[in-house]
Coordinates of C-alpha atoms in Angstrom, one line a residue:
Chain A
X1 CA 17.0 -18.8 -4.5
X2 CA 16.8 -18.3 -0.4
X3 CA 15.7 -14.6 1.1
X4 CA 18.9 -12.9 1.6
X5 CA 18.9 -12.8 5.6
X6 CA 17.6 -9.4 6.9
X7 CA 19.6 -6.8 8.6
X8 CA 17.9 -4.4 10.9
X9 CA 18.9 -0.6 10.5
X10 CA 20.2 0.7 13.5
X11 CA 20.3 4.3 14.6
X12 CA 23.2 6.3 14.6
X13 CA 22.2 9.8 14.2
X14 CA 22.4 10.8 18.1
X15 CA 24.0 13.5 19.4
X16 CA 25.3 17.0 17.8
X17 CA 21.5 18.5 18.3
X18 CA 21.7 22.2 19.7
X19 CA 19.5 22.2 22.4
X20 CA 19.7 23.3 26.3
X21 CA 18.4 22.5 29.5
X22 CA 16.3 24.9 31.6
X23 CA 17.7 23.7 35.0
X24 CA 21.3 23.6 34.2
X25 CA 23.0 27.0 35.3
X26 CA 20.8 27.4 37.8
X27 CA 22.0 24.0 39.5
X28 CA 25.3 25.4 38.1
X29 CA 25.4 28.5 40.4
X30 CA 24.1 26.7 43.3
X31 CA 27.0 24.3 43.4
X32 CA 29.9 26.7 42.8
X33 CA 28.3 28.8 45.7
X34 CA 27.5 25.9 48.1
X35 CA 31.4 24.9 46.9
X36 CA 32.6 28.0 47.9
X37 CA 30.8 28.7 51.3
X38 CA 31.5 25.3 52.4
X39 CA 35.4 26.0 51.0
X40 CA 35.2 29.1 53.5
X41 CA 33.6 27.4 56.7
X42 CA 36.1 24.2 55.9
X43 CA 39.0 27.5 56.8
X44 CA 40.2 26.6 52.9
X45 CA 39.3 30.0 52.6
X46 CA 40.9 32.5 54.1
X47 CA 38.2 34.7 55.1
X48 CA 40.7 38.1 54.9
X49 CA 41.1 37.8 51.1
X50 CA 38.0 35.7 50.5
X51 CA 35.1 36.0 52.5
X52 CA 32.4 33.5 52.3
X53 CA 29.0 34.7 49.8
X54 CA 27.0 34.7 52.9
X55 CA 29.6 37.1 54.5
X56 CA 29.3 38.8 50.8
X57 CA 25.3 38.6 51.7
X58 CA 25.4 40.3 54.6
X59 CA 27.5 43.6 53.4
X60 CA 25.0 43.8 50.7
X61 CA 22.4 43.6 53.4
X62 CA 24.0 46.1 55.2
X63 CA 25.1 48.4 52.4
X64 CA 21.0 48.6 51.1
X65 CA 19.7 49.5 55.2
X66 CA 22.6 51.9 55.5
X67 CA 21.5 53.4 51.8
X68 CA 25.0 53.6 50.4
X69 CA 24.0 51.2 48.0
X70 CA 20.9 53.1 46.2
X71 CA 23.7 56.2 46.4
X72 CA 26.2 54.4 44.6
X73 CA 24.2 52.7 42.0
X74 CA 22.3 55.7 41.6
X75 CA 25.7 57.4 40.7
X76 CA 26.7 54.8 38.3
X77 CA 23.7 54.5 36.8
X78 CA 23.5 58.1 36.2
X79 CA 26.6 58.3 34.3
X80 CA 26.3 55.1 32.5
X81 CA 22.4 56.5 31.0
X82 CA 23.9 59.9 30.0
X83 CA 26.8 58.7 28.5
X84 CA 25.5 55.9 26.8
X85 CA 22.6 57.8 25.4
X86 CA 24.9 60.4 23.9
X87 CA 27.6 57.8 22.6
X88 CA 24.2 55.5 21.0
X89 CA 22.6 58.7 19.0
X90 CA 25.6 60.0 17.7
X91 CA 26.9 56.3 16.6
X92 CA 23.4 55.5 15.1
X93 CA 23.7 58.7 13.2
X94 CA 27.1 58.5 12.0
X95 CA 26.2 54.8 11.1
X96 CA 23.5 55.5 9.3
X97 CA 25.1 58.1 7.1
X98 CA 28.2 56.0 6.4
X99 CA 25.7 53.0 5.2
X100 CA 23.6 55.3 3.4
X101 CA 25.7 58.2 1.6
X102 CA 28.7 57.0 -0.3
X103 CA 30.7 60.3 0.6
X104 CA 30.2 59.5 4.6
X105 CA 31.4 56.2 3.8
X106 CA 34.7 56.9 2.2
X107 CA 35.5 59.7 4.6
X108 CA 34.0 58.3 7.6
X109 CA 34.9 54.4 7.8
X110 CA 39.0 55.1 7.8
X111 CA 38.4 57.6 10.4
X112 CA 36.2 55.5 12.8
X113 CA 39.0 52.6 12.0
X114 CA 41.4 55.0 13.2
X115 CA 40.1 56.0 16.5
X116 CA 38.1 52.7 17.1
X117 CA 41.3 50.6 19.1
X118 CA 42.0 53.5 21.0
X119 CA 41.1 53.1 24.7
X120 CA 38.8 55.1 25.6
X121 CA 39.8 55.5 29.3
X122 CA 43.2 56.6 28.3
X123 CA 41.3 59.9 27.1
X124 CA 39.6 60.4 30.5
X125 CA 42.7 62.7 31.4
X126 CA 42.3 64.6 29.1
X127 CA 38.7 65.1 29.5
X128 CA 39.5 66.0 33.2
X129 CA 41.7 68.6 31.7
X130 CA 39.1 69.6 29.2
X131 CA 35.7 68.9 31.4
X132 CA 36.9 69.4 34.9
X133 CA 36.8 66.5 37.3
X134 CA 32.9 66.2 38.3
X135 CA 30.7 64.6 35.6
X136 CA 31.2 66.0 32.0
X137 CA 34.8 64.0 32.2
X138 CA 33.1 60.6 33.2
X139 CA 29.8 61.3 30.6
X140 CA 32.3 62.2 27.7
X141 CA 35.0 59.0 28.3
X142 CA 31.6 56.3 28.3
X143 CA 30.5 58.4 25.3
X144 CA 32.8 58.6 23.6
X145 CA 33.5 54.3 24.2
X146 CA 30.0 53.6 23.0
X147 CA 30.4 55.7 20.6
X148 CA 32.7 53.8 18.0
X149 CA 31.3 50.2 18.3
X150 CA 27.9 51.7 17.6
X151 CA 29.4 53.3 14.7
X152 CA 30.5 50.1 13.1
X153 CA 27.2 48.4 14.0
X154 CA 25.1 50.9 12.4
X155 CA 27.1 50.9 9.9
X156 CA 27.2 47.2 9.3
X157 CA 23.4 47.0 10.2
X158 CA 22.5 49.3 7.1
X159 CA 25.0 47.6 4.7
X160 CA 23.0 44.1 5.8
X161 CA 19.7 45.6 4.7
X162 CA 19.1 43.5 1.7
X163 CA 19.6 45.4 -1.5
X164 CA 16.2 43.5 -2.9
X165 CA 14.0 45.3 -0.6
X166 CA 15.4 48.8 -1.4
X167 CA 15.8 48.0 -5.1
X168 CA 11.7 46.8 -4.3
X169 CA 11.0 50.0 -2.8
X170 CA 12.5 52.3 -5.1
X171 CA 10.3 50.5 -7.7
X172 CA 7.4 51.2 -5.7
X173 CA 8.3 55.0 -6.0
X174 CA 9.8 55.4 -2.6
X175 CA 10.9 58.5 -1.6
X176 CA 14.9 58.2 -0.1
X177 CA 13.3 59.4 3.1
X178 CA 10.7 56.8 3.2
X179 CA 13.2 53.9 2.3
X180 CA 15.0 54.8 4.8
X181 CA 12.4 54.7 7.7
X182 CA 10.2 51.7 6.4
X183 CA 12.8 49.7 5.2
X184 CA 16.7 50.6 6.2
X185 CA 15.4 51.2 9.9
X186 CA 13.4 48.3 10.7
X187 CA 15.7 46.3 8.8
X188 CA 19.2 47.6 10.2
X189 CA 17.4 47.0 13.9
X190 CA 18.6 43.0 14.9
X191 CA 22.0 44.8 14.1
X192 CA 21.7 48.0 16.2
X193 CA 20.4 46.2 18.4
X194 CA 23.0 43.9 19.2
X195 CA 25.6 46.3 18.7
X196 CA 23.5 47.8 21.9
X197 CA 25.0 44.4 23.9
X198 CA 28.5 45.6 23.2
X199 CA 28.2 49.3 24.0
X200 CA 26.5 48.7 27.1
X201 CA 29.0 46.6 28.4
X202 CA 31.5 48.7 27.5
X203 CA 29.9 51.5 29.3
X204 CA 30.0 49.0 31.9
X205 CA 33.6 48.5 32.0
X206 CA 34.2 52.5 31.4
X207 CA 32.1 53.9 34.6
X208 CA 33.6 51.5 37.1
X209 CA 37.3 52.9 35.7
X210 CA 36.5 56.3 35.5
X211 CA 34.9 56.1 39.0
X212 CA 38.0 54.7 40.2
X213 CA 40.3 57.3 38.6
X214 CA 38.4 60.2 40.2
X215 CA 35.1 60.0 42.0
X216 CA 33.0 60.0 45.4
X217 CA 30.4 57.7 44.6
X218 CA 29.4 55.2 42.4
X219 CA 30.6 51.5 42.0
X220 CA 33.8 51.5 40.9
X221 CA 34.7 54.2 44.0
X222 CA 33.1 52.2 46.5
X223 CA 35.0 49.0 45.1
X224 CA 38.1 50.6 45.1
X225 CA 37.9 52.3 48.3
X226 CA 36.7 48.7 50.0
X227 CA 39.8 47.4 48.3
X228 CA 41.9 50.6 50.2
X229 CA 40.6 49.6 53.2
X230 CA 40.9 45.6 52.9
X231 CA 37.1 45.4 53.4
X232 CA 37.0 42.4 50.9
X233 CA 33.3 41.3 51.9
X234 CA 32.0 44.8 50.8
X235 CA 34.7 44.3 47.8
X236 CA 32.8 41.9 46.3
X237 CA 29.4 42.8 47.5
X238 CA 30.5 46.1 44.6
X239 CA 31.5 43.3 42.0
X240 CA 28.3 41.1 42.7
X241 CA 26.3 44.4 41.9
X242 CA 28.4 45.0 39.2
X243 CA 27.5 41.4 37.7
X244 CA 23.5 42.1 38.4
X245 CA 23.8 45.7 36.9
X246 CA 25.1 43.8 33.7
X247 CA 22.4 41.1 33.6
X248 CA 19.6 43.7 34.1
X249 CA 21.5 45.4 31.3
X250 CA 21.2 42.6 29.4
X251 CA 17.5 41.6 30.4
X252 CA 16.2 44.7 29.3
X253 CA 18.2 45.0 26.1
X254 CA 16.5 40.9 26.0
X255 CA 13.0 42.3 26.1
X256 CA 13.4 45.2 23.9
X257 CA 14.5 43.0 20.9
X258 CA 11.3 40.7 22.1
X259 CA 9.5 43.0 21.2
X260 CA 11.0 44.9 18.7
X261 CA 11.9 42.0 16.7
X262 CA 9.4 40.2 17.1
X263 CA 8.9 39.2 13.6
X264 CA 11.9 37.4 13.4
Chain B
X1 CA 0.3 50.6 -22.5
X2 CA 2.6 49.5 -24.8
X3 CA 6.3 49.0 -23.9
X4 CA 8.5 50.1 -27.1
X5 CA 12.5 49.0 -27.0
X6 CA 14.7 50.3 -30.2
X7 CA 18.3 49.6 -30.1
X8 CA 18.7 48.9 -26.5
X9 CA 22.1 48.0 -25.2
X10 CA 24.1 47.8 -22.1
X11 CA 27.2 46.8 -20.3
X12 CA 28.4 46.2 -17.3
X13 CA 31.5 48.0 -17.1
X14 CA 33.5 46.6 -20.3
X15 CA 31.1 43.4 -20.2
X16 CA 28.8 44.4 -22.9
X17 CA 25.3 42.0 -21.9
X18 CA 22.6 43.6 -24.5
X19 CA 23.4 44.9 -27.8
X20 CA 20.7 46.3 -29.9
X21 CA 17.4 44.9 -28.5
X22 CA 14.5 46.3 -30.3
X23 CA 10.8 44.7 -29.5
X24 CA 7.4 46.3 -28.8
X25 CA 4.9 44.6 -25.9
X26 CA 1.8 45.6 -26.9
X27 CA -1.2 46.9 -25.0
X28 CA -2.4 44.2 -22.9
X29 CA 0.1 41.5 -24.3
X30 CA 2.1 39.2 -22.5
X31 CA 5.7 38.9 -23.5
X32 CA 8.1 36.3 -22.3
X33 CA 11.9 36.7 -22.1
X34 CA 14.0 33.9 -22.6
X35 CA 17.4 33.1 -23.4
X36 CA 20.7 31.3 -21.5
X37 CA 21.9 32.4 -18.4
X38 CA 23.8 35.5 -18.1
X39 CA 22.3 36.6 -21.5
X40 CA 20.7 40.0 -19.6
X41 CA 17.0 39.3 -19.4
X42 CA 17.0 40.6 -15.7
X43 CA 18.9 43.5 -16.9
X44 CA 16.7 44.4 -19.8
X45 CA 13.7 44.3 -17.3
X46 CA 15.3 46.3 -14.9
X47 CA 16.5 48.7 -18.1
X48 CA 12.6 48.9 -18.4
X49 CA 11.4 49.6 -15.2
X50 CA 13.8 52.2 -14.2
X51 CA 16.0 50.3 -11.8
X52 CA 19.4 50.9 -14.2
X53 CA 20.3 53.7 -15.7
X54 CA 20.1 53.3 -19.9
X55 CA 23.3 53.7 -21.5
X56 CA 22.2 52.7 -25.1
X57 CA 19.1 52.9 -27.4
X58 CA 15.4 54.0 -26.3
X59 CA 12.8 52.8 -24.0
X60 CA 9.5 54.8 -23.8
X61 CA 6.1 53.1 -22.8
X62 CA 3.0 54.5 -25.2
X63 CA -0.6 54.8 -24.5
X64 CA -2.6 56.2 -21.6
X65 CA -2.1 55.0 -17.9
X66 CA -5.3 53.4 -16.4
X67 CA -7.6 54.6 -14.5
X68 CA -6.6 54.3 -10.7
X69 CA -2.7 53.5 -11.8
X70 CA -0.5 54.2 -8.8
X71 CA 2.7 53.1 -10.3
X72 CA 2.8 52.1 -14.1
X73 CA 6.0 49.9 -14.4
X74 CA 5.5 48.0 -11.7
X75 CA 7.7 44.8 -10.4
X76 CA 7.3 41.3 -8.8
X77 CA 10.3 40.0 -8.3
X78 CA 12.1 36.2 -8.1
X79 CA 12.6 36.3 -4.4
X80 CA 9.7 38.1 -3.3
X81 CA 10.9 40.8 -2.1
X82 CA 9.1 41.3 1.2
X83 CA 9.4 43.2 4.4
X84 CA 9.8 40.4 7.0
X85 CA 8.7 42.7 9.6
X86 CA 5.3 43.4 7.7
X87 CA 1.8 41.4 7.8
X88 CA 0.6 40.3 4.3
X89 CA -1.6 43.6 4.3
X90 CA 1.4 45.9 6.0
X91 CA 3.4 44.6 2.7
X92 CA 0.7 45.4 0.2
X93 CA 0.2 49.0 2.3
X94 CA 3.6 49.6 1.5
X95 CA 2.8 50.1 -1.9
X96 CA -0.2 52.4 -1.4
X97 CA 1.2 54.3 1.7
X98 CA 2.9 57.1 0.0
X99 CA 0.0 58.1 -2.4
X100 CA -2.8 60.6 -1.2
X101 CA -5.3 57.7 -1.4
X102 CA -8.0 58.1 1.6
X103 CA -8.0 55.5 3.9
X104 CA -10.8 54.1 3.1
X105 CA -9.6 53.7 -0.4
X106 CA -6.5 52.1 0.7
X107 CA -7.9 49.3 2.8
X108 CA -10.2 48.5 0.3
X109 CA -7.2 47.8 -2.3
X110 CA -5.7 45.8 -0.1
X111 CA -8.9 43.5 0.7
X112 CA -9.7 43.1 -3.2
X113 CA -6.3 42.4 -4.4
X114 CA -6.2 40.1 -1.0
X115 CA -9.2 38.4 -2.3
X116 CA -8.2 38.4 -5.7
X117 CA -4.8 36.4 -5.0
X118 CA -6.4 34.2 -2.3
X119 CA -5.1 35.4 0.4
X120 CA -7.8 37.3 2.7
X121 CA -7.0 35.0 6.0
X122 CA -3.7 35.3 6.2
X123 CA -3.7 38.9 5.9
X124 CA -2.0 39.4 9.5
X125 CA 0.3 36.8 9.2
X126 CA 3.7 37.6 8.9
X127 CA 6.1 36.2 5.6
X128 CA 7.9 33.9 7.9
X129 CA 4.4 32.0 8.3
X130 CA 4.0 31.6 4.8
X131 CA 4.9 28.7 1.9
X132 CA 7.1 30.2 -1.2
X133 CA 3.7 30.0 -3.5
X134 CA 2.1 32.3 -0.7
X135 CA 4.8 34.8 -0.4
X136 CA 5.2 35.0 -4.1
X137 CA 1.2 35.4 -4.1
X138 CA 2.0 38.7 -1.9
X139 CA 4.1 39.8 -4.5
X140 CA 2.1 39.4 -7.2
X141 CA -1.2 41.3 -4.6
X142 CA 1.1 44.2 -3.8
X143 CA 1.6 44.8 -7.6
X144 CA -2.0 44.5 -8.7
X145 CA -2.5 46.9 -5.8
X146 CA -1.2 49.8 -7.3
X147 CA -3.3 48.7 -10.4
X148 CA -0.1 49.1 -13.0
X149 CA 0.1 49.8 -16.6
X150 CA 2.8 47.2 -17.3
X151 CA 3.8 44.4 -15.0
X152 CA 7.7 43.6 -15.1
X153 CA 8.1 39.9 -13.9
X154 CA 11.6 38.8 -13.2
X155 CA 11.5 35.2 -12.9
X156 CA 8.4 35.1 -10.3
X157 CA 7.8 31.3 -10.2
X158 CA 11.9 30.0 -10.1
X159 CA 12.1 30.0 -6.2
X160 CA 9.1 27.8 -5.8
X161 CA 8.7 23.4 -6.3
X162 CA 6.8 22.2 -9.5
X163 CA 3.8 22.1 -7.7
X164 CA 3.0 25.2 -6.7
X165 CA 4.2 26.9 -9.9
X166 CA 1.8 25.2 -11.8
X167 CA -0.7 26.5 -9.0
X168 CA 0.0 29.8 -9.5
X169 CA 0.8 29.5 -13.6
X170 CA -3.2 29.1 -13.4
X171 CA -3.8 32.1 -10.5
X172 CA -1.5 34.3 -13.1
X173 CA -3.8 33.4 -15.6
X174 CA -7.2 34.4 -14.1
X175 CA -5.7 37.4 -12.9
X176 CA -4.9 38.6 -16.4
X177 CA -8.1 37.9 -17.8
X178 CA -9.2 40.2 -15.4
X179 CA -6.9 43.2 -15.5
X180 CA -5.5 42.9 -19.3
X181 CA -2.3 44.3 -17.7
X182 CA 0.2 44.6 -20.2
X183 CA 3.2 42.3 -18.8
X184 CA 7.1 41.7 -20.0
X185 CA 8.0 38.1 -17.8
X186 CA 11.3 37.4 -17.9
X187 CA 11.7 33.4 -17.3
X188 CA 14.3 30.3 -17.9
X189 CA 11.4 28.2 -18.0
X190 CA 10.4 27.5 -21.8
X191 CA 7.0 25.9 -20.5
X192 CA 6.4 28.4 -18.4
X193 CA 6.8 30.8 -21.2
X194 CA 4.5 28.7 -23.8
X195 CA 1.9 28.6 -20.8
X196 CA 1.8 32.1 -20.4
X197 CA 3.3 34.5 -22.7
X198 CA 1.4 36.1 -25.9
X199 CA 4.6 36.2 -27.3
X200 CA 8.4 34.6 -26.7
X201 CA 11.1 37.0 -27.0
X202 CA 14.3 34.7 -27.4
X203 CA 17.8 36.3 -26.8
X204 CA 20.8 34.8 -27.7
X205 CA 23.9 34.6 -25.0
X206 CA 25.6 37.4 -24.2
X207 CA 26.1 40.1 -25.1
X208 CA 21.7 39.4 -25.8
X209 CA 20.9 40.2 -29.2
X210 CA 17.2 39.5 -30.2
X211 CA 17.0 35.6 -32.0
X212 CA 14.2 35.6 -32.5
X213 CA 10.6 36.6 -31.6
X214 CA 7.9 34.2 -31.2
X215 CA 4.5 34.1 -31.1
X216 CA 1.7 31.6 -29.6
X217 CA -1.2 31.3 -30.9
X218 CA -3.7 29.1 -29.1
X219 CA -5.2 32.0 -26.3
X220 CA -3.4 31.2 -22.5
X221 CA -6.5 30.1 -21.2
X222 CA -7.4 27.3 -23.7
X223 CA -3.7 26.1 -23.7
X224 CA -4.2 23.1 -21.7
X225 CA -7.0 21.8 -24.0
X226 CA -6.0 18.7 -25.7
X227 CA -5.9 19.5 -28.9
X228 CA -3.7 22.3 -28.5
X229 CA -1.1 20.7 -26.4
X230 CA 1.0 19.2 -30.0
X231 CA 1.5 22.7 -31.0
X232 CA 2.2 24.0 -27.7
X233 CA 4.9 21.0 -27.5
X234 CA 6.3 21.9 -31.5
X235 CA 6.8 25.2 -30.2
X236 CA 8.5 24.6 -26.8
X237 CA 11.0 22.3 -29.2
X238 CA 11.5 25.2 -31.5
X239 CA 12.7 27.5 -28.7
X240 CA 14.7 24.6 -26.9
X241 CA 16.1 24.2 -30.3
X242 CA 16.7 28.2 -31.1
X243 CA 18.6 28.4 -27.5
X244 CA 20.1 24.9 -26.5
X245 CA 23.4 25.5 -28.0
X246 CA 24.3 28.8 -26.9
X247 CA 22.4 27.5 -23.2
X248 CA 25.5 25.0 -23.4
X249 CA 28.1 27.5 -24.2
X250 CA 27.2 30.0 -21.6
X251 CA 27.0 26.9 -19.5
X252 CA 30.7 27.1 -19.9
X253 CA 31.4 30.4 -20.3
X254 CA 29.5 31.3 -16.5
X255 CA 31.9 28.1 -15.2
X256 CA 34.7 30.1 -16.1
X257 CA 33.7 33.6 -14.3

């Protein structure tokens, strides 16, 4: 009997890997900006409505010599800290309870679903009436916004804790306070912590609005005023900051889990 | 210590899963729990250690606790069970932490019962860093460490390949001829159980009634000797025999839930 003739294996497992490439959305940004200044020197653009980045460049520039800029984010960033401080302590702790006492739970999970879709900048009015226009209003509307999604990710976070480890810990002789801090709150923290992402974007999205409805200074003022006054370069010059304020945000909040988590 | 059960049942809801189960572990004996799936061994462990609530019956432990015993009924568990976010020695601390032991005291638990289970250089490594046999090894370090009166082993070697199992079948072994810790190990295995156990406690499916109660006697650390290994075999048949067909119904029955 003959060899039966031999058929090379070929390869056909390419493709589908998750991976990513270091250089990509850096070349990305570098071509939708070179596409858009050249767009605005070509007169594509019109520069009234959409002035060309290194037009947007130059009110920045101008904006950080003059020193409106440091006043402005200073405002925001005032605001945004305060309120988002207050909203994330009071969620954690409402959280926490909710995941860890039964009672909490059933009174306190229909409750939060309740409130949770309302918008929170639709209550700024009535913090104005309550408050007074200056601060307290602003403070209490990103609050109270951060408030409820760290709520349900507390609350989620403690539920994820893997019953094992407290089941392991209570047969250790674990006291309830103890579990809690060596085992609910490291192990809640990859979910507090990106429910941190959310709240701090929507504090984000809450100071700029309640800056437009009634403020001086800060971001959402300036870019509302700018829009007033059709001064579109110093327009988006606010939103550019807007977009570093949120990827410092997020930096940070990228860090802190490096280090924080770093056991994952 | 001695671990005395009379009458012991329980239910889960309306699903009754142990019905008058009455056995005594004596001081310094191994028991092994075995029976089909579903036929409450974890439950009756956890009955024992304090982890359910007892609805039925009487568990009390008898003797003195040890010398040195931080926690007398003391777990290792199937999967481990270990903080993530903990080195090897961070999890075996976590055992010690809340007892007025001096520092000194503490740290040298942790290095002997380290030692002892082989794993002094990876004492600041993290879980993740480990193999399944290592991991479980934590487990069993972080019981020793409290030095218990009875050890409640829920199915310790099932998450881990044939390999290391038999690795740490043998580490279990030494460890007991050393500490003569009285020990109720709950397994599927029937090997496992002839390898280790003093005795077999065999339930049948549920609701677990006691079948019967088995004892081996060739002492675990001559059991791989030749001319012991027939009997062992005879005996693993008789238990494969005393649970097979009710392993095969419950089979069914859990295909159902």
């Amino acid at each position: 009997m003959s060899d039966p003739a031999k058929t090379p294996v070929s390869f056909r497992g390419a493709g589908f890997v998750p991976g990513t490439r270091r250089w990509a959305p850096w070349l990305a940004f570098a071509l939708i900006i070179a596409c858009w200044e050249s767009a605005s020197r070509l007169g594509w653009l019109p520069s009234l409505f959409m002035p060309a980045p290194s037009e947007v460049m130059n009110a920045l520039h101008a904006l950080l010599v003059d020193g409106k800029l440091l006043v402005h984010i200073g405002a925001s960033l005032k605001r945004i800290v305060s309120g988002w401080i207050l909203g994330s302590i009071a969620g954690v702790t409402l959280g926490f309870l909710m995941g860890i006492f039964v009672l909490a739970r059933s009174v306190g999970l229909p409750v939060v679903s309740a409130l949770f879709p309302i918008p929170k900048i639709a209550l700024l009015p009535l913090f104005i009436l309550w408050f007074g226009i200056g601060e307290p209003s602003k403070v209490a509307t990103i609050a109270l916004g951060v408030f409820f999604p760290t709520v349900v990710s507390a609350f989620s976070a403690v539920d994820n804790v893997p019953r094992n480890l407290i089941r392991m810990a209570q047969s250790f002789g674990l006291s309830t306070r103890m579990i809690v801090f060596k085992v609910i709150l490291p192990g809640a923290m990859p979910g507090i912590l990106a429910g941190f992402r959310i709240s701090t974007s929507i504090a984000l999205i809450l100071v700029v609005a309640a800056e437009m409805i009634g403020a001086d200074t800060g971001i959402g003022a300036f870019v509302l005023a700018a829009g007033n006054l059709m001064q579109i370069d110093q327009l988006i010059a606010g939103v550019v900051l807007l977009s570093l304020l949120g990827l410092t945000v997020s930096a940070l909040l990228s860090v802190t889990e490096k280090i924080v988590l770093r056991w994952r | 210590m001695q671990v005395v059960l009379e009458d012991v049942g329980y239910a889960y809801g309306d699903l009754p899963v142990l019905d008058g189960v009455s056995f005594t572990v004596g001081e310094g004996e191994t028991a092994a729990l075995i029976g089909p799936s579903g036929c409450g061994k974890s439950t009756l462990l956890n009955l024992v250690g304090g982890l359910l609530e007892q609805q039925g019956g009487r568990i009390a432990t008898m003797g003195t606790v040890p010398a040195g015993c931080l926690n007398p009924l003391t777990f290792v568990f199937q999967d481990f069970a270990l903080l993530p976010w903990r080195s090897v020695a961070g999890n075996v601390a976590l055992a010690l932490e809340h007892h007025p032991l001096g520092r000194a005291e503490q740290e040298a638990r942790i290095a002997s019962v380290l030692q002892l289970c082989g794993l002094t250089d990876f004492a600041d490594a993290l879980p993740k860093q480990l193999s399944g046999g290592m991991r479980q090894r934590v487990g069993i370090a972080r019981a020793i460490a409290v030095k218990p009166a009875v050890m409640l082993m829920d199915e310790p070697l099932s998450a881990l390949d044939a390999q290391t199992r038999e690795l740490l079948m043998e580490d279990l072994i030494a460890i007991w001829a050393r500490e003569r810790t009285t020990t109720l190990y709950v397994t599927h295995n029937l090997s496992e159980a002839v390898r280790l156990a003093d005795k077999v406690v065999v339930l049948s499916r549920r609701p677990g009634r006691i079948k019967r109660i088995v004892s081996v006697p060739v002492p675990v650390n001559e059991r791989q000797k030749p001319e012991h290994i027939g009997l062992l075999q005879q005996l693993h048949d008789e238990l494969w025999s005393l649970i097979k067909a009710e392993a095969q119904v419950a089979d069914r029955e859990m295909q159902h839930v």
